[in-house]
Tab-separated table of C-alpha atoms and ligand atoms in Angstrom:
chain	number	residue	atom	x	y	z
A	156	UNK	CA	8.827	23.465	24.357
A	157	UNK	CA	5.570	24.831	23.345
A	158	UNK	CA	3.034	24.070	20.312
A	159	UNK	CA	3.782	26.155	17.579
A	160	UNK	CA	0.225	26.641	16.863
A	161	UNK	CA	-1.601	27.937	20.669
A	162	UNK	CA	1.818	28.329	22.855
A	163	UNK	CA	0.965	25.703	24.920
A	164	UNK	CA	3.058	22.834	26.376
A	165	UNK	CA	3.776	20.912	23.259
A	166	UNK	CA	3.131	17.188	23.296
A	167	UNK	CA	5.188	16.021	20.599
A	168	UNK	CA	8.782	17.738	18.584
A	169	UNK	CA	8.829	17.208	15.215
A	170	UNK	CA	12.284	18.152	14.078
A	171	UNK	CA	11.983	17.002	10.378
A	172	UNK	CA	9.690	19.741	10.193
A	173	UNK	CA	11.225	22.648	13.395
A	174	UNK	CA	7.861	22.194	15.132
A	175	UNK	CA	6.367	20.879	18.200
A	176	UNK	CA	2.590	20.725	19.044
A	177	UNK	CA	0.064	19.929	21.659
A	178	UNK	CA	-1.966	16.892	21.655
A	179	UNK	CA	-4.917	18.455	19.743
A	180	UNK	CA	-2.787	20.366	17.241
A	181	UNK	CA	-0.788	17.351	16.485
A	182	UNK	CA	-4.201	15.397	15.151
A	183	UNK	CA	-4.606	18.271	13.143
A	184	UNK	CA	-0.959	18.053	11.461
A	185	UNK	CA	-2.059	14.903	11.005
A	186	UNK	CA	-4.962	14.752	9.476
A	187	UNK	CA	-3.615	17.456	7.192
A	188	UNK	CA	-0.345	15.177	5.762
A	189	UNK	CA	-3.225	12.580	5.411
A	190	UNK	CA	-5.255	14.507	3.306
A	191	UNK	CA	-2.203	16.372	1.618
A	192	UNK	CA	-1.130	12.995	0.559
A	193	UNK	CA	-4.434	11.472	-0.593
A	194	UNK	CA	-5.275	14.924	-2.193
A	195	UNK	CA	-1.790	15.354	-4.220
A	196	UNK	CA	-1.432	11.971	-4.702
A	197	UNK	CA	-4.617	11.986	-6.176
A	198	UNK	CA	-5.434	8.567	-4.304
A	199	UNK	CA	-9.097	8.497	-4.067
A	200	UNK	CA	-12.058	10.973	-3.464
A	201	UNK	CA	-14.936	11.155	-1.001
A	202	UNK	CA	-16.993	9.278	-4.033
A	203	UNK	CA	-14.707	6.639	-3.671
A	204	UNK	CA	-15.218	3.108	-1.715
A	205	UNK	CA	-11.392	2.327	-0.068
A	206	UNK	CA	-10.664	-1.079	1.077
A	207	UNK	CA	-8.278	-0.098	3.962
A	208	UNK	CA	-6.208	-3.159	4.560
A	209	UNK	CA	-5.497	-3.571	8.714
A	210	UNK	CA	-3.252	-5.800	10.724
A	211	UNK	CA	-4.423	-4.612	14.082
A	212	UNK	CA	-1.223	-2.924	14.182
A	213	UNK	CA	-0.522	1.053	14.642
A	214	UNK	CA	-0.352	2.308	11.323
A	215	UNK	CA	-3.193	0.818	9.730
A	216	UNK	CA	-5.748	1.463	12.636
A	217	UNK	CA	-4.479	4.724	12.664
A	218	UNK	CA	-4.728	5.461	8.859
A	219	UNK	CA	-8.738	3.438	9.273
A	220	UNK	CA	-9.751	6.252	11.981
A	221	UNK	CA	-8.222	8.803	10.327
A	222	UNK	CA	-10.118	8.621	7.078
A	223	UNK	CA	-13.331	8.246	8.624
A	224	UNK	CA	-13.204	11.110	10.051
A	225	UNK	CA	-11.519	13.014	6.900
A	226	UNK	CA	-14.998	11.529	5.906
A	227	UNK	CA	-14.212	9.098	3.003
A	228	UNK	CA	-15.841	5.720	2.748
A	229	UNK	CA	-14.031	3.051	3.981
A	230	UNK	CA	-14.046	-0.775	4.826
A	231	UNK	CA	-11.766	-2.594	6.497
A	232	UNK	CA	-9.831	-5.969	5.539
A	233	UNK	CA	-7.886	-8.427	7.966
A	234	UNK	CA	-6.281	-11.030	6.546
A	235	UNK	CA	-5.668	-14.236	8.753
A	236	UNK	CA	-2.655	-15.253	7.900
A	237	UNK	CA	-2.309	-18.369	10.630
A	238	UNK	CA	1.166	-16.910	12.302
A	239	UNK	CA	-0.758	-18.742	16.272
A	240	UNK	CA	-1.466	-16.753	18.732
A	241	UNK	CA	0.091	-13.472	17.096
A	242	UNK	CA	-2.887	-13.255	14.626
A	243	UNK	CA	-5.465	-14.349	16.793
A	244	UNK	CA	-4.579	-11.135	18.716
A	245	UNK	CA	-4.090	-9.008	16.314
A	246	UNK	CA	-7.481	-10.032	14.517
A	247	UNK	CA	-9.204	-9.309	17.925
A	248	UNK	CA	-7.646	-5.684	17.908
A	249	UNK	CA	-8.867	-5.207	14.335
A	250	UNK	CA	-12.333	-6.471	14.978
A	251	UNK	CA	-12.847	-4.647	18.441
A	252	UNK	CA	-11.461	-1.638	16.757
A	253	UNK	CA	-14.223	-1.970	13.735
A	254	UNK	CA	-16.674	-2.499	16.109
A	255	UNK	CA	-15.633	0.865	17.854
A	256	UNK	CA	-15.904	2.662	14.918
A	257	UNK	CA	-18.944	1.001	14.042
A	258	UNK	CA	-16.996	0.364	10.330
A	259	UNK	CA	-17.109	-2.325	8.107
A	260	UNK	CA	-14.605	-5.669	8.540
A	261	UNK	CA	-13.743	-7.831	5.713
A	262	UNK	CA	-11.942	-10.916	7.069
A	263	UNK	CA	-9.884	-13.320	4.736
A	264	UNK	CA	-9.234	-16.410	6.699
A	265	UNK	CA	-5.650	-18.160	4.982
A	266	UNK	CA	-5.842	-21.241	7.123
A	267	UNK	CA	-9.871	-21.452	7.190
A	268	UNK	CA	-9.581	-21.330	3.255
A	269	UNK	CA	-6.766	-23.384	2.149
A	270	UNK	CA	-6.062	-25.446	5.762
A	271	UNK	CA	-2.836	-24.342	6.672
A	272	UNK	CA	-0.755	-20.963	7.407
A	273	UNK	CA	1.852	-18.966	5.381
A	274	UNK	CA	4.900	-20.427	7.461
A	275	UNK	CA	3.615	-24.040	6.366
A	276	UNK	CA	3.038	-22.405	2.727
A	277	UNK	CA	6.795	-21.278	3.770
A	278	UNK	CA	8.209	-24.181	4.720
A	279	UNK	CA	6.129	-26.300	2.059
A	280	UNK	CA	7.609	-24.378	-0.543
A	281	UNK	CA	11.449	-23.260	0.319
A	282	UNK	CA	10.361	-19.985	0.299
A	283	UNK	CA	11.157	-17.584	3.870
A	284	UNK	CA	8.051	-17.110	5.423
A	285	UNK	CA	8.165	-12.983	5.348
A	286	UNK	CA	7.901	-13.898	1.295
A	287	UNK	CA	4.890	-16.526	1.443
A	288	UNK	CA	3.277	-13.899	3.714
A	289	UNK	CA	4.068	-10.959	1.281
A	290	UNK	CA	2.845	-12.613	-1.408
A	291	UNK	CA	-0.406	-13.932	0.156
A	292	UNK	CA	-1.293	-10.073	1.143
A	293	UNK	CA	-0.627	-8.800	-1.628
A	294	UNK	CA	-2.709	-11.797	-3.377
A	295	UNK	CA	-5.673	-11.253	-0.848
A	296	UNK	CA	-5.527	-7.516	-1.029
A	297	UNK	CA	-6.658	-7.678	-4.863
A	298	UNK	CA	-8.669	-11.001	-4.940
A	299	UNK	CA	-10.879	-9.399	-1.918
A	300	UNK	CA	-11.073	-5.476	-3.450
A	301	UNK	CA	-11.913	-7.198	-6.838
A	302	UNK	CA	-14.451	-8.874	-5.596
A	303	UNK	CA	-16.261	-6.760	-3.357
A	304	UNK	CA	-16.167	-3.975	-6.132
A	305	UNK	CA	-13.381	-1.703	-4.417
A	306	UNK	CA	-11.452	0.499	-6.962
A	307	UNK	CA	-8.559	0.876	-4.539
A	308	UNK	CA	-6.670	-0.807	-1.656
A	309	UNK	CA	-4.936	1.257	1.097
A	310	UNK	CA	-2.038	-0.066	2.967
A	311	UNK	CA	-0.713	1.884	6.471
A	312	UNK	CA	2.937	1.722	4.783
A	313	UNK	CA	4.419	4.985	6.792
A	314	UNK	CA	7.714	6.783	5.866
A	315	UNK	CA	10.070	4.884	8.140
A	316	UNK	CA	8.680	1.355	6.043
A	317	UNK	CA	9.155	3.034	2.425
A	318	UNK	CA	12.566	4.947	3.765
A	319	UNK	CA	13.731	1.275	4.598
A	320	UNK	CA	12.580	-0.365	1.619
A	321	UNK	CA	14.225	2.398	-0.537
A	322	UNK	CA	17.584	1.499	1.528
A	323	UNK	CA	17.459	-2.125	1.239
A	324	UNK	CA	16.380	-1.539	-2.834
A	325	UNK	CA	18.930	0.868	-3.489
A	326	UNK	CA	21.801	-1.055	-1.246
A	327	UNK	CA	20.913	-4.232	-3.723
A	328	UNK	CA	19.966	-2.195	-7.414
A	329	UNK	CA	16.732	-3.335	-7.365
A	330	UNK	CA	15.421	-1.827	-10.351
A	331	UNK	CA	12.219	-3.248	-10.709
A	332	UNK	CA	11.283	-2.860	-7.486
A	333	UNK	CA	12.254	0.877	-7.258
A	334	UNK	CA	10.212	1.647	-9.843
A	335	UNK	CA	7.220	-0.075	-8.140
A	336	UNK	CA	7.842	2.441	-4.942
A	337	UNK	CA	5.906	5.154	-5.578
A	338	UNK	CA	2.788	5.569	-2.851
A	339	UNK	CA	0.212	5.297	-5.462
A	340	UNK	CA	0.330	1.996	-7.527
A	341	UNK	CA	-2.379	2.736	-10.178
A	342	UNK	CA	-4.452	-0.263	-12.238
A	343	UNK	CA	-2.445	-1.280	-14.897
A	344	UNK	CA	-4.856	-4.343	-15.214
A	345	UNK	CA	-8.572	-4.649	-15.405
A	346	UNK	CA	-7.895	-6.980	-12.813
A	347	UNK	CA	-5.583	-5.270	-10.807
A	348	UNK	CA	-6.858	-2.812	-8.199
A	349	UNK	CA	-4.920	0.566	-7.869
A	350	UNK	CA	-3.062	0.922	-4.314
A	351	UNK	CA	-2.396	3.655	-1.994
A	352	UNK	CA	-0.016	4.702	1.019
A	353	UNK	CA	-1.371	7.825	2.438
A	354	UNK	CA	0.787	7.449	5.225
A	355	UNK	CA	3.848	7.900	4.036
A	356	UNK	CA	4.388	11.548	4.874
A	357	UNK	CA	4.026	10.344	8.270
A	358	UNK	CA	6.862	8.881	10.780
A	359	UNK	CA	6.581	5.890	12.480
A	360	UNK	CA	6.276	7.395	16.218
A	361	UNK	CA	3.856	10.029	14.611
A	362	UNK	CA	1.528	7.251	13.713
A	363	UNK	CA	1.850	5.857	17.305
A	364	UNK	CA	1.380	9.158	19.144
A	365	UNK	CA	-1.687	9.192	16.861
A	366	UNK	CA	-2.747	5.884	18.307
A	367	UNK	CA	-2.339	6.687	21.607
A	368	UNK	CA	-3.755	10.281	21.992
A	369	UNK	CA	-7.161	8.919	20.031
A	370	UNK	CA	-6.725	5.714	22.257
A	371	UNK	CA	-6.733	3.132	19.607
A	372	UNK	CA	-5.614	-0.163	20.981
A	373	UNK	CA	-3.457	-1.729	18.482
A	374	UNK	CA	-1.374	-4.951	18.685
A	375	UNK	CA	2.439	-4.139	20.017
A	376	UNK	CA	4.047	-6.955	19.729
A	377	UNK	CA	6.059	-7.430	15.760
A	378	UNK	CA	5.319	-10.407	13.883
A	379	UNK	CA	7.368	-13.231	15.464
A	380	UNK	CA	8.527	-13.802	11.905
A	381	UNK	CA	10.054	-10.506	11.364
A	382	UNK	CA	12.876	-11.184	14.153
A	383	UNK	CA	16.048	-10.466	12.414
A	384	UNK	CA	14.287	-9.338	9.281
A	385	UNK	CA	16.989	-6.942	6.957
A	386	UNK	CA	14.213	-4.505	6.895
A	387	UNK	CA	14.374	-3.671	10.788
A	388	UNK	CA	18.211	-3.639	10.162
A	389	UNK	CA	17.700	-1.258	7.964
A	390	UNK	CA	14.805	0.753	10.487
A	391	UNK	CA	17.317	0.663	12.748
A	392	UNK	CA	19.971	2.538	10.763
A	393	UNK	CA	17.834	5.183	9.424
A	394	UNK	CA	17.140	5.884	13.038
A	395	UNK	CA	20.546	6.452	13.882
A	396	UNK	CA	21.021	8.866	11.403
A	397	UNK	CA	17.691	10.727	11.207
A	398	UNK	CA	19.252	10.851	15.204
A	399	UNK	CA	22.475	12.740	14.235
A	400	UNK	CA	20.864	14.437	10.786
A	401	UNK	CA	16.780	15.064	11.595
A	402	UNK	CA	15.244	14.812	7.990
A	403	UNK	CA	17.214	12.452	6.302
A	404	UNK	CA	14.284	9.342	5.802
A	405	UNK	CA	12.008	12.269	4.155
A	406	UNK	CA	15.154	13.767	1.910
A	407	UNK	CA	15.625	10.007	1.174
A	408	UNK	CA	12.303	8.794	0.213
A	409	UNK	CA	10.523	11.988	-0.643
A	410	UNK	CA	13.517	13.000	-2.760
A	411	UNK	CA	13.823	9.437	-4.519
A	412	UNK	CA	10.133	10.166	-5.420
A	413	UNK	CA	10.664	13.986	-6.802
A	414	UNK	CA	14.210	12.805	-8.459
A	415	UNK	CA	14.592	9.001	-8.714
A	416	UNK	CA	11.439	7.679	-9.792
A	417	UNK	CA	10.750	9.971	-12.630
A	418	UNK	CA	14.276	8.396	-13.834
A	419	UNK	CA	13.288	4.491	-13.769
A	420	UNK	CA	9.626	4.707	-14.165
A	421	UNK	CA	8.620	2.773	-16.764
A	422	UNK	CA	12.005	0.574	-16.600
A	423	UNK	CA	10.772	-3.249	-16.322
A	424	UNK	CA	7.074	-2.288	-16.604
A	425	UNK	CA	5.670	-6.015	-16.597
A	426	UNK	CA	3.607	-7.029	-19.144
A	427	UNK	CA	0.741	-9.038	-17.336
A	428	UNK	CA	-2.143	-11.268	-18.258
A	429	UNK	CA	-4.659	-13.684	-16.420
A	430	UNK	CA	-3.273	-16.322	-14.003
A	431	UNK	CA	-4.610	-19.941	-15.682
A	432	UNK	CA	-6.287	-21.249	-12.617
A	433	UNK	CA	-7.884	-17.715	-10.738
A	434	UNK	CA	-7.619	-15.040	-13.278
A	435	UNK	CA	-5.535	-12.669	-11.317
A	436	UNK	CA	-3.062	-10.656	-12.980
A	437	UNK	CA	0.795	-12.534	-13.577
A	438	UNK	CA	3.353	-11.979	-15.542
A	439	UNK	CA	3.632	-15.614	-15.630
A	440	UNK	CA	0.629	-18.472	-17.388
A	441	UNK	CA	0.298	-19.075	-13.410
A	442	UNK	CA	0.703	-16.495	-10.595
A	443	UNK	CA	2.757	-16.597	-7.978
A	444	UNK	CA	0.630	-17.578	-5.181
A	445	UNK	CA	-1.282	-20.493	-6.858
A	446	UNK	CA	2.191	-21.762	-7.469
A	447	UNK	CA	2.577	-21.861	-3.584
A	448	UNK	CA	-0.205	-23.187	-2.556
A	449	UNK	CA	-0.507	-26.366	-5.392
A	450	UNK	CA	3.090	-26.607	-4.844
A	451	UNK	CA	2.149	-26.556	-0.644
A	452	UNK	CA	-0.871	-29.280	-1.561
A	453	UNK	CA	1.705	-31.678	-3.753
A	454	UNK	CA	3.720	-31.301	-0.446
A	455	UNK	CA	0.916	-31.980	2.179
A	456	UNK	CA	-0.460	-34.904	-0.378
A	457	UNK	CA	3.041	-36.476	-0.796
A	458	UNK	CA	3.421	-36.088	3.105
A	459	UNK	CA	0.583	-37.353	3.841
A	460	UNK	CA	1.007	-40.368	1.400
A	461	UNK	CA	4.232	-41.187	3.382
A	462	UNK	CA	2.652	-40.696	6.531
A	463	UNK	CA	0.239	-43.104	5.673
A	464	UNK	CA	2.234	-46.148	4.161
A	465	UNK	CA	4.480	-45.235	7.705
A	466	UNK	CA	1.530	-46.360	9.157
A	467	UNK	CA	1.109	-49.011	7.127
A	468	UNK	CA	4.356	-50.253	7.671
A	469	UNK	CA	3.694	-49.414	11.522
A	470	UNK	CA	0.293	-51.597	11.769
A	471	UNK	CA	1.353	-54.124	10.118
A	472	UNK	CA	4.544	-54.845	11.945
A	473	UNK	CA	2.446	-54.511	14.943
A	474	UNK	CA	-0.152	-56.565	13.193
A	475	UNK	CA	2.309	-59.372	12.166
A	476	UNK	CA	3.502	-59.134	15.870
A	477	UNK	CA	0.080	-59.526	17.477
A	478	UNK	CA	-0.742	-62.269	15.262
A	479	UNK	CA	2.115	-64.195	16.263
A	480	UNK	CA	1.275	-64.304	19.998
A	481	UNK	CA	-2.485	-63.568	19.704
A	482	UNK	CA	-4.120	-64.343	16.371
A	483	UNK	CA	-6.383	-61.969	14.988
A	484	UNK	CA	-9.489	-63.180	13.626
A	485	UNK	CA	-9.696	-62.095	9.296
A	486	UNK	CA	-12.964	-59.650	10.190
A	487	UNK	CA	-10.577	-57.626	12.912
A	488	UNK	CA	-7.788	-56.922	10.746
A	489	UNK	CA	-10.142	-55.947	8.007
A	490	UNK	CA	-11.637	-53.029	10.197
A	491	UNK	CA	-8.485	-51.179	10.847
A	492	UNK	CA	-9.349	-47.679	9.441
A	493	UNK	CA	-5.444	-47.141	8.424
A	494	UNK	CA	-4.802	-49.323	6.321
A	495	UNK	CA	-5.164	-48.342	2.377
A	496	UNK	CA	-7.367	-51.278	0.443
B	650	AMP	P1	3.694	-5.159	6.803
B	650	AMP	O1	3.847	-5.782	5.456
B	650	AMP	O2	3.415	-6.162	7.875
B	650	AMP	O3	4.737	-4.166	7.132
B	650	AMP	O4	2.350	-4.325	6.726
B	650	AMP	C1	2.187	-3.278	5.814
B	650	AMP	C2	0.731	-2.953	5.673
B	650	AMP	O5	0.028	-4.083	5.147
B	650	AMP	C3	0.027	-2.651	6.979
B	650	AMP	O6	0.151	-1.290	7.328
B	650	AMP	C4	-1.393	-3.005	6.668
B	650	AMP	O7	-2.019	-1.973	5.946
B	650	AMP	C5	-1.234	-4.204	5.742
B	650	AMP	N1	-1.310	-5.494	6.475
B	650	AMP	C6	-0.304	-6.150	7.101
B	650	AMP	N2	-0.751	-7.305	7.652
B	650	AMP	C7	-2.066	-7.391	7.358
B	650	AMP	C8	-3.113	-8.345	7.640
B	650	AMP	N3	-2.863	-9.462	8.342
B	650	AMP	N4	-4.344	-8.104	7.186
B	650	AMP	C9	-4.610	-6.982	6.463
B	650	AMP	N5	-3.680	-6.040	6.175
B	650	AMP	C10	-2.422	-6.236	6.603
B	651	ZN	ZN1	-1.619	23.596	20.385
B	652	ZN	ZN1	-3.523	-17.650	-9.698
């Protein structure tokens, strides 16, 4: 196989599009769906300041390198969202990679800020902990752009994600989401910053041969959360039949966008207005993720309520037992630290 574009060995087929190129002329089809995307899609300009949101992952490093050297201004964002020793890796990828790139890093610390993790958000609140992480990125992602003055976010969503999103909405008539699957999410809020995909004219294994030929190292390993997630299901059969039928994640998403979109846009359009307690933009008097988190603090405060009179009940008892062999003197028993006067 050679590259279409100097006849050389080809690196890389890409049979969505009946072409194959070499290493260097693949970063230039890439760079060009980047810009094609950002440029039609009307994203952002060069005047622009992009909060580019990373995970240490593929796609977002990728998408970071990419548009610095398109040349638009960029910072990055890493959220910590707590998950052990899967984002203390991944933050080191994103922060060695910003230091290669000598970039900006943002870094929103969930555990550092509010003293616990989304899975204990999760498990505080009955919620599965994909959801309490969803909605704490997509919380952080506007709270931090809004604050630092950015007028848009961009996430490293590529076409496989929004091809398998589309599946899962469609498969379950998800109207309002459909209409909220477009790769450019303008402001319909002063306090809601506009987002962006640019990557989704690009596959999955494009954005990792990108990786690798410009030697970005990027955390491999998934979330340990997303381990029988619907959404890889769903990866997984698009795969099979972009396999059999090369073409069929683009004619799915790219023709939902040309054909479907234009037919539910504007269906459900939420009306929204400032959260009570932080001022971000709900549909509700308070948004979603202060929900979680006072519900998660009732939680950790009942808990820890329990937990205490346990130990109450514990010291005592052991108290009462002491005493009866070994009488404690009143000044002793008054110095134990547990017990709630
Ligand atoms: P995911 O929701 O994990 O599929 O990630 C989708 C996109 O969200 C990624 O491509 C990143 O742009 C962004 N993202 C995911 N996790 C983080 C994180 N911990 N910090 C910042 N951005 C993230
Ligand atoms: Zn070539
Ligand atoms: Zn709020």
């Amino acid at each position: 196989m050679r590259c279409q574009k100097c006849r050389s060995e080809a690196s890389l087929e890409i049979r969505r599009h009946h072409a194959a190129f070499c290493a260097t002329h693949f970063l230039d089809f890439f760079e060009r769906q980047v810009e094609r995307a950002v440029e039609t899609g009307k994203m952002f300009t060069r005047e622009d300041r992009v909060l580019v949101v990373v995970s240490g992952g593929k796609d977002s490093l990728a998408l970071w390198d990419v548009l610095c050297r398109l040349g638009y201004q960029t910072t990055g964002l890493y959220i910590n969202l707590g998950i052990g020793q899967y984002s203390e890796e991944s933050q080191q990828k994103a922060a060695a990679y910003a230091r290669s790139l000598g970039a900006p890093l943002l870094i929103a610390d969930i555990p550092g800020e509010f003293g616990i993790g989304v899975e204990q958000f999760a498990r505080a609140t009955g919620r599965a902990s994909c959801s309490a992480c969803g909605l704490s990125k997509r919380y952080l992602f506007n709270r931090v752009a809004l604050d630092h003055g950015f007028s848009v976010v961009a996430t490293g969503h590529n076409l496989d994600d929004e091809a398998a999103v589309l599946l899962g909405n469609l498969l379950h008539w998800q109207t309002a989401y459909l209409a909220r699957q477009a790769p450019v999410l303008p402001s319909t809020h002063p306090r809601l910053v506009k987002k962006v995909k640019p990557l989704y004219r690009i596959a999955e294994r494009e954005a990792a041969a990108y990786a690798v030929i410009r030697g970005i190292d990027y955390i491999v390993e998934e979330c340990p959360n997303s381990v029988g997630a619907k959404s890889l299901l769903y990866k997984e059969a698009l795969n099979l039949l972009e396999q059999a039928a090369p073409g069929t994640k683009q004619s799915l998403y790219w023709g939902f966008l040309e054909r479907g979109l234009p037919l539910i846009r504007g269906e459900d359009d939420p009306v929204l207005r400032a959260c009570q307690y932080c001022e971000q933009p709900t549909t509700a008097e308070v948004c979603a993720f202060c929900r979680m988190t006072e519900r998660a603090a009732d939680r950790m405060r009942i808990r820890r309520c329990h937990e205490q009179s346990l130990s109450v009940a514990r010291s005592s008892g052991e108290a009462n037992r002491a005493r009866s062999s070994n009488p404690v003197p009143p000044h002793a028993a008054a110095t134990h630290g547990d017990l709630p006067l």
